[in-house]
CSV table of C-alpha atoms in Angstrom, one decimal:
chain,number,residue,atom,x,y,z
A,1,UNK,CA,32.6,28.9,72.8
A,2,UNK,CA,35.5,30.4,74.7
A,3,UNK,CA,36.1,29.8,78.3
A,4,UNK,CA,34.1,32.1,80.6
A,5,UNK,CA,36.3,34.7,82.2
A,6,UNK,CA,36.6,34.5,86.0
A,7,UNK,CA,35.8,37.7,87.8
A,8,UNK,CA,36.5,38.4,91.4
A,9,UNK,CA,33.7,38.5,94.0
A,10,UNK,CA,33.6,38.8,97.8
A,11,UNK,CA,30.3,37.3,98.8
A,12,UNK,CA,29.8,33.6,99.4
A,13,UNK,CA,26.9,31.8,97.6
A,14,UNK,CA,25.3,31.3,101.0
A,15,UNK,CA,24.7,35.1,101.3
A,16,UNK,CA,22.7,35.1,98.0
A,17,UNK,CA,20.9,32.0,99.0
A,18,UNK,CA,20.0,33.3,102.4
A,19,UNK,CA,18.6,36.5,100.9
A,20,UNK,CA,16.5,34.5,98.5
A,21,UNK,CA,15.1,32.4,101.3
A,22,UNK,CA,14.4,35.5,103.4
A,23,UNK,CA,12.5,37.1,100.5
A,24,UNK,CA,10.7,34.0,99.2
A,25,UNK,CA,7.5,35.0,101.0
A,26,UNK,CA,7.7,38.5,99.7
A,27,UNK,CA,8.2,37.1,96.2
A,28,UNK,CA,5.1,35.0,96.6
A,29,UNK,CA,3.1,37.9,98.0
A,30,UNK,CA,4.0,40.2,95.2
A,31,UNK,CA,3.0,37.6,92.6
A,32,UNK,CA,-0.4,37.0,94.4
A,33,UNK,CA,-1.2,40.7,95.1
A,34,UNK,CA,0.1,42.3,91.9
A,35,UNK,CA,-0.4,39.9,88.9
A,36,UNK,CA,-0.8,42.9,86.5
A,37,UNK,CA,-3.5,43.7,84.0
A,38,UNK,CA,-5.6,40.7,82.9
A,39,UNK,CA,-4.9,41.6,79.3
A,40,UNK,CA,-8.5,41.3,78.2
A,41,UNK,CA,-10.6,43.9,76.5
A,42,UNK,CA,-11.9,46.7,78.8
A,43,UNK,CA,-15.1,48.3,77.7
A,44,UNK,CA,-14.9,52.1,77.2
A,45,UNK,CA,-18.2,52.7,79.1
A,46,UNK,CA,-21.0,51.1,81.1
A,47,UNK,CA,-24.6,51.9,80.4
A,48,UNK,CA,-27.1,51.5,83.3
A,49,UNK,CA,-30.7,50.5,82.4
A,50,UNK,CA,-33.4,50.0,85.2
A,51,UNK,CA,-34.4,46.4,85.6
A,52,UNK,CA,-38.0,47.1,84.5
A,53,UNK,CA,-36.9,49.1,81.5
A,54,UNK,CA,-34.5,46.5,80.1
A,55,UNK,CA,-35.9,44.9,77.0
A,56,UNK,CA,-34.8,42.6,74.1
A,57,UNK,CA,-34.2,45.7,71.9
A,58,UNK,CA,-32.5,47.9,74.5
A,59,UNK,CA,-29.0,47.8,72.9
A,60,UNK,CA,-30.4,48.5,69.4
A,61,UNK,CA,-32.8,51.1,70.7
A,62,UNK,CA,-30.0,53.0,72.4
A,63,UNK,CA,-27.9,52.8,69.2
A,64,UNK,CA,-30.8,54.1,67.1
A,65,UNK,CA,-31.6,57.0,69.5
A,66,UNK,CA,-27.9,57.9,69.5
A,67,UNK,CA,-27.8,57.9,65.7
A,68,UNK,CA,-30.9,60.1,65.6
A,69,UNK,CA,-29.3,62.6,68.0
A,70,UNK,CA,-26.1,62.6,65.9
A,71,UNK,CA,-28.0,63.1,62.6
A,72,UNK,CA,-30.2,65.8,64.1
A,73,UNK,CA,-27.5,67.9,65.9
A,74,UNK,CA,-24.2,67.1,64.1
A,75,UNK,CA,-25.1,65.5,60.8
A,76,UNK,CA,-21.6,65.8,59.3
A,77,UNK,CA,-18.0,65.9,60.3
A,78,UNK,CA,-17.8,69.6,60.1
A,79,UNK,CA,-20.7,70.1,62.5
A,80,UNK,CA,-19.4,67.6,65.0
A,81,UNK,CA,-15.9,69.2,64.9
A,82,UNK,CA,-17.4,72.7,65.4
A,83,UNK,CA,-19.3,71.5,68.5
A,84,UNK,CA,-16.5,69.6,70.1
A,85,UNK,CA,-13.5,71.5,68.9
A,86,UNK,CA,-12.0,68.5,67.1
A,87,UNK,CA,-9.0,69.1,64.9
A,88,UNK,CA,-9.8,69.3,61.2
A,89,UNK,CA,-7.5,66.3,60.5
A,90,UNK,CA,-9.5,64.1,62.8
A,91,UNK,CA,-13.0,65.3,62.1
A,92,UNK,CA,-14.0,63.1,59.2
A,93,UNK,CA,-12.6,59.9,60.5
A,94,UNK,CA,-13.9,60.4,64.0
A,95,UNK,CA,-17.4,61.2,62.7
A,96,UNK,CA,-17.4,58.2,60.4
A,97,UNK,CA,-16.2,55.8,63.0
A,98,UNK,CA,-18.6,57.1,65.6
A,99,UNK,CA,-21.5,56.6,63.2
A,100,UNK,CA,-20.3,53.1,62.3
A,101,UNK,CA,-19.9,52.2,66.0
A,102,UNK,CA,-23.4,53.2,66.8
A,103,UNK,CA,-24.7,50.9,64.1
A,104,UNK,CA,-22.4,48.0,64.9
A,105,UNK,CA,-21.9,48.0,68.7
A,106,UNK,CA,-23.6,51.0,70.4
A,107,UNK,CA,-23.2,49.6,74.0
A,108,UNK,CA,-20.0,47.9,75.1
A,109,UNK,CA,-21.0,47.1,78.7
A,110,UNK,CA,-24.7,47.0,79.9
A,111,UNK,CA,-25.7,46.9,83.5
A,112,UNK,CA,-29.3,46.0,84.3
A,113,UNK,CA,-29.9,48.0,87.4
A,114,UNK,CA,-31.8,46.7,90.5
A,115,UNK,CA,-30.3,49.4,92.8
A,116,UNK,CA,-30.8,53.2,92.6
A,117,UNK,CA,-32.2,53.1,89.1
A,118,UNK,CA,-34.8,50.5,90.1
A,119,UNK,CA,-35.6,51.3,93.7
A,120,UNK,CA,-37.7,49.3,96.2
A,121,UNK,CA,-40.4,47.2,94.7
A,122,UNK,CA,-42.7,44.4,95.9
A,123,UNK,CA,-40.7,41.1,96.2
A,124,UNK,CA,-42.8,39.4,93.5
A,125,UNK,CA,-42.2,42.2,91.1
A,126,UNK,CA,-38.4,42.2,91.5
A,127,UNK,CA,-38.3,38.4,91.4
A,128,UNK,CA,-40.1,38.5,88.0
A,129,UNK,CA,-37.8,41.3,86.7
A,130,UNK,CA,-34.7,39.5,87.7
A,131,UNK,CA,-35.9,36.2,86.0
A,132,UNK,CA,-36.9,38.2,83.0
A,133,UNK,CA,-33.5,39.9,82.8
A,134,UNK,CA,-31.7,36.5,82.8
A,135,UNK,CA,-34.0,35.1,80.1
A,136,UNK,CA,-33.4,38.2,77.9
A,137,UNK,CA,-29.6,38.2,78.3
A,138,UNK,CA,-29.5,34.4,77.6
A,139,UNK,CA,-31.7,34.8,74.5
A,140,UNK,CA,-29.7,37.8,73.1
A,141,UNK,CA,-26.3,36.2,73.4
A,142,UNK,CA,-25.2,39.2,75.5
A,143,UNK,CA,-21.9,38.9,77.3
A,144,UNK,CA,-20.2,37.3,74.3
A,145,UNK,CA,-17.2,39.7,74.6
A,146,UNK,CA,-16.9,39.8,70.8
A,147,UNK,CA,-14.6,42.3,69.2
A,148,UNK,CA,-16.2,45.5,67.7
A,149,UNK,CA,-16.0,44.4,64.1
A,150,UNK,CA,-18.0,41.2,64.9
A,151,UNK,CA,-20.9,42.9,66.6
A,152,UNK,CA,-24.4,43.1,65.2
A,153,UNK,CA,-25.6,46.0,67.3
A,154,UNK,CA,-28.2,44.0,69.2
A,155,UNK,CA,-26.3,42.7,72.2
A,156,UNK,CA,-23.5,44.1,74.4
A,157,UNK,CA,-20.3,42.1,74.7
A,158,UNK,CA,-20.3,42.7,78.5
A,159,UNK,CA,-23.6,42.5,80.5
A,160,UNK,CA,-24.8,41.8,84.0
A,161,UNK,CA,-26.7,43.3,86.9
A,162,UNK,CA,-26.1,45.8,89.7
A,163,UNK,CA,-27.7,44.3,92.8
A,164,UNK,CA,-28.8,46.0,95.9
A,165,UNK,CA,-26.0,46.5,98.5
A,166,UNK,CA,-24.9,44.5,101.5
A,167,UNK,CA,-26.5,46.9,104.0
A,168,UNK,CA,-28.9,45.3,106.4
A,169,UNK,CA,-32.1,47.0,105.1
A,170,UNK,CA,-31.7,45.6,101.5
A,171,UNK,CA,-29.2,42.7,101.9
A,172,UNK,CA,-31.6,39.8,101.6
A,173,UNK,CA,-33.3,41.4,98.6
A,174,UNK,CA,-30.0,41.9,96.8
A,175,UNK,CA,-28.9,38.3,97.5
A,176,UNK,CA,-32.2,36.9,96.2
A,177,UNK,CA,-32.1,39.0,93.0
A,178,UNK,CA,-28.6,37.9,92.3
A,179,UNK,CA,-29.5,34.3,92.9
A,180,UNK,CA,-32.5,34.5,90.6
A,181,UNK,CA,-30.5,36.2,87.8
A,182,UNK,CA,-27.5,33.8,88.0
A,183,UNK,CA,-29.8,30.7,88.3
A,184,UNK,CA,-31.8,31.9,85.3
A,185,UNK,CA,-28.6,32.1,83.2
A,186,UNK,CA,-27.5,28.7,84.3
A,187,UNK,CA,-30.9,27.2,83.5
A,188,UNK,CA,-30.7,28.8,80.1
A,189,UNK,CA,-27.4,27.3,79.2
A,190,UNK,CA,-24.7,28.8,81.5
A,191,UNK,CA,-23.0,32.0,82.5
A,192,UNK,CA,-21.7,34.1,79.6
A,193,UNK,CA,-18.0,34.9,79.3
A,194,UNK,CA,-18.7,38.6,79.5
A,195,UNK,CA,-20.8,38.4,82.7
A,196,UNK,CA,-20.3,41.4,85.0
A,197,UNK,CA,-21.8,41.9,88.4
A,198,UNK,CA,-21.7,45.2,90.4
A,199,UNK,CA,-21.8,45.4,94.2
A,200,UNK,CA,-22.8,49.0,95.2
A,201,UNK,CA,-22.4,51.2,98.2
A,202,UNK,CA,-19.6,49.2,99.8
A,203,UNK,CA,-18.3,50.7,103.1
A,204,UNK,CA,-16.5,47.8,104.8
A,205,UNK,CA,-14.2,45.2,103.5
A,206,UNK,CA,-16.3,42.6,105.3
A,207,UNK,CA,-19.1,43.4,102.8
A,208,UNK,CA,-16.8,42.4,100.0
A,209,UNK,CA,-15.9,39.2,101.9
A,210,UNK,CA,-19.6,38.5,102.2
A,211,UNK,CA,-20.0,38.8,98.4
A,212,UNK,CA,-17.1,36.4,97.9
A,213,UNK,CA,-18.8,33.8,100.2
A,214,UNK,CA,-22.1,34.3,98.4
A,215,UNK,CA,-20.5,33.6,95.0
A,216,UNK,CA,-18.5,30.6,96.4
A,217,UNK,CA,-21.8,29.1,97.6
A,218,UNK,CA,-23.4,29.6,94.2
A,219,UNK,CA,-20.5,28.1,92.4
A,220,UNK,CA,-20.6,25.1,94.7
A,221,UNK,CA,-24.4,24.7,94.3
A,222,UNK,CA,-24.2,24.8,90.5
A,223,UNK,CA,-21.0,22.8,90.1
A,224,UNK,CA,-19.0,25.7,88.7
A,225,UNK,CA,-15.2,26.1,89.0
A,226,UNK,CA,-14.2,28.0,92.1
A,227,UNK,CA,-13.5,31.6,91.3
A,228,UNK,CA,-15.6,31.6,88.0
A,229,UNK,CA,-17.7,34.6,89.0
A,230,UNK,CA,-16.1,38.0,89.6
A,231,UNK,CA,-17.6,41.3,90.5
A,232,UNK,CA,-17.1,45.1,90.5
A,233,UNK,CA,-16.8,47.1,93.7
A,234,UNK,CA,-18.6,50.4,93.4
A,235,UNK,CA,-16.9,53.2,95.3
A,236,UNK,CA,-19.5,55.7,96.3
A,237,UNK,CA,-19.0,56.2,100.1
A,238,UNK,CA,-16.3,58.1,101.9
A,239,UNK,CA,-15.7,55.0,104.1
A,240,UNK,CA,-14.6,53.1,101.0
A,241,UNK,CA,-11.8,55.5,100.5
A,242,UNK,CA,-10.7,56.3,104.0
A,243,UNK,CA,-11.7,54.1,107.0
A,244,UNK,CA,-12.2,55.1,110.6
A,245,UNK,CA,-8.7,54.0,111.3
A,246,UNK,CA,-7.2,56.4,108.7
A,247,UNK,CA,-6.3,53.6,106.3
A,248,UNK,CA,-7.1,53.4,102.6
A,249,UNK,CA,-10.1,51.1,102.8
A,250,UNK,CA,-10.3,50.5,99.1
A,251,UNK,CA,-7.0,48.6,99.2
A,252,UNK,CA,-8.4,46.3,101.9
A,253,UNK,CA,-11.5,45.7,99.7
A,254,UNK,CA,-9.4,44.5,96.8
A,255,UNK,CA,-7.6,42.1,99.2
A,256,UNK,CA,-10.9,41.0,100.7
A,257,UNK,CA,-12.2,40.1,97.2
A,258,UNK,CA,-9.7,37.2,97.1
A,259,UNK,CA,-9.0,37.7,93.3
A,260,UNK,CA,-12.6,38.1,92.3
A,261,UNK,CA,-12.6,41.9,92.0
A,262,UNK,CA,-12.6,42.9,88.3
A,263,UNK,CA,-12.9,46.7,88.7
A,264,UNK,CA,-13.6,49.7,90.8
A,265,UNK,CA,-16.5,51.9,89.7
A,266,UNK,CA,-16.6,55.5,91.0
A,267,UNK,CA,-20.1,56.7,91.9
A,268,UNK,CA,-20.1,60.4,91.2
A,269,UNK,CA,-23.2,61.6,92.9
A,270,UNK,CA,-23.4,59.4,96.0
A,271,UNK,CA,-19.7,60.0,96.8
A,272,UNK,CA,-20.0,63.8,96.2
A,273,UNK,CA,-23.1,64.0,98.4
A,274,UNK,CA,-21.4,62.0,101.2
A,275,UNK,CA,-18.6,64.7,101.1
A,276,UNK,CA,-21.2,67.4,101.4
A,277,UNK,CA,-20.8,68.8,97.9
A,278,UNK,CA,-23.9,70.7,96.9
A,279,UNK,CA,-25.9,69.3,94.0
A,280,UNK,CA,-24.9,72.1,91.6
A,281,UNK,CA,-21.2,71.2,92.0
A,282,UNK,CA,-21.4,67.4,92.0
A,283,UNK,CA,-19.2,66.3,89.0
A,284,UNK,CA,-16.6,63.8,88.2
A,285,UNK,CA,-14.0,66.6,87.9
A,286,UNK,CA,-14.6,68.0,91.4
A,287,UNK,CA,-11.6,67.9,93.7
A,288,UNK,CA,-13.3,65.3,96.0
A,289,UNK,CA,-13.8,63.1,92.9
A,290,UNK,CA,-10.1,63.5,91.9
A,291,UNK,CA,-8.9,62.6,95.3
A,292,UNK,CA,-11.1,59.5,95.5
A,293,UNK,CA,-10.1,58.3,92.1
A,294,UNK,CA,-6.4,59.0,92.8
A,295,UNK,CA,-6.6,56.7,95.8
A,296,UNK,CA,-8.5,54.1,93.8
A,297,UNK,CA,-5.9,54.3,91.1
A,298,UNK,CA,-2.9,53.7,93.4
A,299,UNK,CA,-4.7,51.0,95.3
A,300,UNK,CA,-5.6,49.1,92.1
A,301,UNK,CA,-2.3,49.6,90.3
A,302,UNK,CA,-0.7,46.3,89.4
A,303,UNK,CA,-3.5,44.2,91.0
A,304,UNK,CA,-5.4,43.5,87.7
A,305,UNK,CA,-8.4,45.4,89.1
A,306,UNK,CA,-9.4,48.1,86.6
A,307,UNK,CA,-10.9,51.6,87.1
A,308,UNK,CA,-14.2,53.0,85.8
A,309,UNK,CA,-15.0,56.7,86.1
A,310,UNK,CA,-18.4,58.1,86.9
A,311,UNK,CA,-21.0,60.0,84.9
A,312,UNK,CA,-22.5,63.3,84.2
A,313,UNK,CA,-26.2,63.9,84.9
A,314,UNK,CA,-26.5,66.7,82.3
A,315,UNK,CA,-28.4,65.1,79.5
A,316,UNK,CA,-28.1,66.1,75.8
A,317,UNK,CA,-31.8,66.7,75.3
A,318,UNK,CA,-34.0,69.5,74.0
A,319,UNK,CA,-33.1,72.1,71.3
A,320,UNK,CA,-29.8,71.9,69.5
A,321,UNK,CA,-28.1,74.6,71.5
A,322,UNK,CA,-28.9,72.7,74.7
A,323,UNK,CA,-27.7,69.4,73.2
A,324,UNK,CA,-24.5,71.0,72.0
A,325,UNK,CA,-23.8,72.5,75.5
A,326,UNK,CA,-24.3,69.1,77.1
A,327,UNK,CA,-22.2,67.4,74.4
A,328,UNK,CA,-19.3,69.8,75.0
A,329,UNK,CA,-19.4,69.1,78.8
A,330,UNK,CA,-19.6,65.3,78.3
A,331,UNK,CA,-16.8,65.3,75.7
A,332,UNK,CA,-14.6,67.4,77.8
A,333,UNK,CA,-15.1,65.2,80.9
A,334,UNK,CA,-14.5,61.9,79.0
A,335,UNK,CA,-11.3,63.4,77.4
A,336,UNK,CA,-10.1,64.5,80.8
A,337,UNK,CA,-10.7,61.1,82.2
A,338,UNK,CA,-8.8,59.4,79.4
A,339,UNK,CA,-5.8,61.6,79.9
A,340,UNK,CA,-5.9,60.5,83.6
A,341,UNK,CA,-5.9,56.8,82.7
A,342,UNK,CA,-9.6,56.2,83.5
A,343,UNK,CA,-10.4,54.3,80.3
A,344,UNK,CA,-14.0,53.6,81.2
A,345,UNK,CA,-16.9,55.6,82.4
A,346,UNK,CA,-20.7,55.6,82.9
A,347,UNK,CA,-23.2,56.8,80.2
A,348,UNK,CA,-26.7,57.7,81.4
A,349,UNK,CA,-28.5,58.5,78.1
A,350,UNK,CA,-28.5,57.4,74.5
A,351,UNK,CA,-27.4,60.9,73.3
A,352,UNK,CA,-24.3,60.5,75.5
A,353,UNK,CA,-23.0,57.8,73.1
A,354,UNK,CA,-21.9,60.1,70.2
A,355,UNK,CA,-19.7,62.2,72.5
A,356,UNK,CA,-18.4,59.1,74.4
A,357,UNK,CA,-17.1,57.6,71.2
A,358,UNK,CA,-16.0,60.9,69.7
A,359,UNK,CA,-13.8,61.5,72.7
A,360,UNK,CA,-12.5,58.0,72.8
A,361,UNK,CA,-11.8,57.9,69.1
A,362,UNK,CA,-10.1,61.3,69.0
A,363,UNK,CA,-8.0,60.2,72.0
A,364,UNK,CA,-6.7,57.1,70.2
A,365,UNK,CA,-6.6,58.4,66.6
A,366,UNK,CA,-5.0,61.7,67.7
A,367,UNK,CA,-2.0,59.9,69.3
A,368,UNK,CA,-1.8,56.9,66.9
A,369,UNK,CA,1.1,58.0,64.7
A,370,UNK,CA,3.2,59.2,67.6
A,371,UNK,CA,2.6,56.1,69.7
A,372,UNK,CA,3.2,53.8,66.7
A,373,UNK,CA,6.5,55.6,65.8
A,374,UNK,CA,7.8,55.4,69.4
A,375,UNK,CA,6.9,51.7,69.6
A,376,UNK,CA,8.5,50.9,66.2
A,377,UNK,CA,11.7,52.8,67.2
A,378,UNK,CA,11.8,50.9,70.5
A,379,UNK,CA,11.4,47.5,68.9
A,380,UNK,CA,14.0,48.4,66.2
A,381,UNK,CA,16.2,50.0,68.9
A,382,UNK,CA,16.4,52.9,66.5
A,383,UNK,CA,16.5,55.6,69.1
A,384,UNK,CA,14.9,59.0,68.3
A,385,UNK,CA,14.0,62.1,70.3
A,386,UNK,CA,12.4,60.1,73.1
A,387,UNK,CA,14.2,57.3,74.9
A,388,UNK,CA,11.6,54.7,76.0
A,389,UNK,CA,12.0,52.0,78.5
A,390,UNK,CA,10.2,48.6,78.6
A,391,UNK,CA,7.5,49.9,80.9
A,392,UNK,CA,6.8,52.7,78.4
A,393,UNK,CA,6.8,50.2,75.5
A,394,UNK,CA,4.2,48.2,77.4
A,395,UNK,CA,2.1,51.3,77.9
A,396,UNK,CA,2.4,52.2,74.2
A,397,UNK,CA,1.3,48.7,73.2
A,398,UNK,CA,-1.6,48.8,75.6
A,399,UNK,CA,-2.7,52.1,74.1
A,400,UNK,CA,-2.8,50.7,70.6
A,401,UNK,CA,-4.6,47.6,71.8
A,402,UNK,CA,-7.2,49.7,73.5
A,403,UNK,CA,-7.7,51.6,70.3
A,404,UNK,CA,-8.1,48.3,68.4
A,405,UNK,CA,-10.5,46.9,71.0
A,406,UNK,CA,-13.0,49.7,70.7
A,407,UNK,CA,-12.8,50.3,67.0
A,408,UNK,CA,-10.9,53.5,67.1
A,409,UNK,CA,-8.1,52.1,64.9
A,410,UNK,CA,-7.7,49.2,62.6
A,411,UNK,CA,-5.3,46.3,62.7
A,412,UNK,CA,-4.0,47.1,59.2
A,413,UNK,CA,-3.0,50.6,59.9
A,414,UNK,CA,-1.3,49.7,63.2
A,415,UNK,CA,0.6,47.0,61.3
A,416,UNK,CA,1.6,49.5,58.6
A,417,UNK,CA,2.8,52.1,61.1
A,418,UNK,CA,4.6,49.7,63.5
A,419,UNK,CA,5.4,46.6,61.5
A,420,UNK,CA,3.8,44.7,64.4
A,421,UNK,CA,1.0,42.2,64.5
A,422,UNK,CA,-1.7,42.1,67.2
A,423,UNK,CA,0.2,39.1,68.6
A,424,UNK,CA,3.3,41.2,68.8
A,425,UNK,CA,1.4,44.0,70.6
A,426,UNK,CA,-0.1,41.5,73.0
A,427,UNK,CA,3.4,40.2,73.9
A,428,UNK,CA,4.8,43.7,74.4
A,429,UNK,CA,1.8,44.6,76.6
A,430,UNK,CA,1.9,41.4,78.6
A,431,UNK,CA,-1.5,40.3,77.2
A,432,UNK,CA,-2.3,36.7,76.3
A,433,UNK,CA,-1.3,36.1,72.7
A,434,UNK,CA,-4.7,34.7,71.7
A,435,UNK,CA,-7.8,36.4,73.2
A,436,UNK,CA,-11.1,37.4,71.9
A,437,UNK,CA,-11.9,39.4,75.0
């Protein structure tokens, strides 16, 4: 090795060292606040089922009802394409994959609801429902976070409850329900890896802090590792977006969660109503929804906290023309959300599942070849008509991995188009190399 050439500089080493020392706290703060995406699988939707309606066959029943709706109202690829406006080149593969998904893994994320979907009940009744929910989740193996090809269509890879909020009128009831549910899981063998808890109607960061203290106390009581239990923050009040002091409250809530916040869920109808939007115009594409979600998106960026869009309350039921109308609406809303980087949303009815997966699969399959070609060119440093940077390569890898996670694309075809393994994609996207989540 030749001798390193000496180049002229003007600054003493002490200048660089002094700047490093001055920014050490900033470096630590950036690492703590902005760790990046956790790199695990994110479900494409969340299904809410009232606590008293949840049953051992809920997942399979939703899948069967979704299949029946598909067979009745879009029995083949051509029919589905005609309803949704799918390109001819995508129609057959989207229809086939949707049908297979409804057999294999109809629900990716299931939330047993003890809040709005359940309502106020006698304490003994809610106690029993919470204990029953824990027993059913434990018996089903729900929350196993398996990949879509491994599912049997009877349990969701992510599962948990939505408790009542931290407001004074229902606080004690919500805490008790959460305690009964978590205790039931522990008694049945432990908390599943795909456990997800939802804290609704958050208005103050202090309510998030209270949830953290509650979970800390449970972990200590049951001998669990500190930080084992995370939770979602549901954004459905104006105060959660903009506080009385004019600051973006949602960012303070993420900080108050002390690393336990897993995602932000947008509540379409509560938030719209709190803004005074009339019932006929409450929708996840209303301007007030776009503003709220834009604030959520910026506040969560880089923190590892993910986003979940809201739902539509227009149900695909009744005669075929009514179902098709509701399907077009739902498909359009889901597609719009995906383009805006909201990769998850709520589904309210089994007949929403065909259009959820049709939109998701068309999104990933429609962009597969272009994304793969750009990523392959980046890795090979081959150039092309688009000059991508490392951040874009990370996004391209993440796009392909999301498609793999939900079953929209297959490992073999991604490897054929890119020359990359899943481990390669994980590395480019900043994900752990080996993960089943």
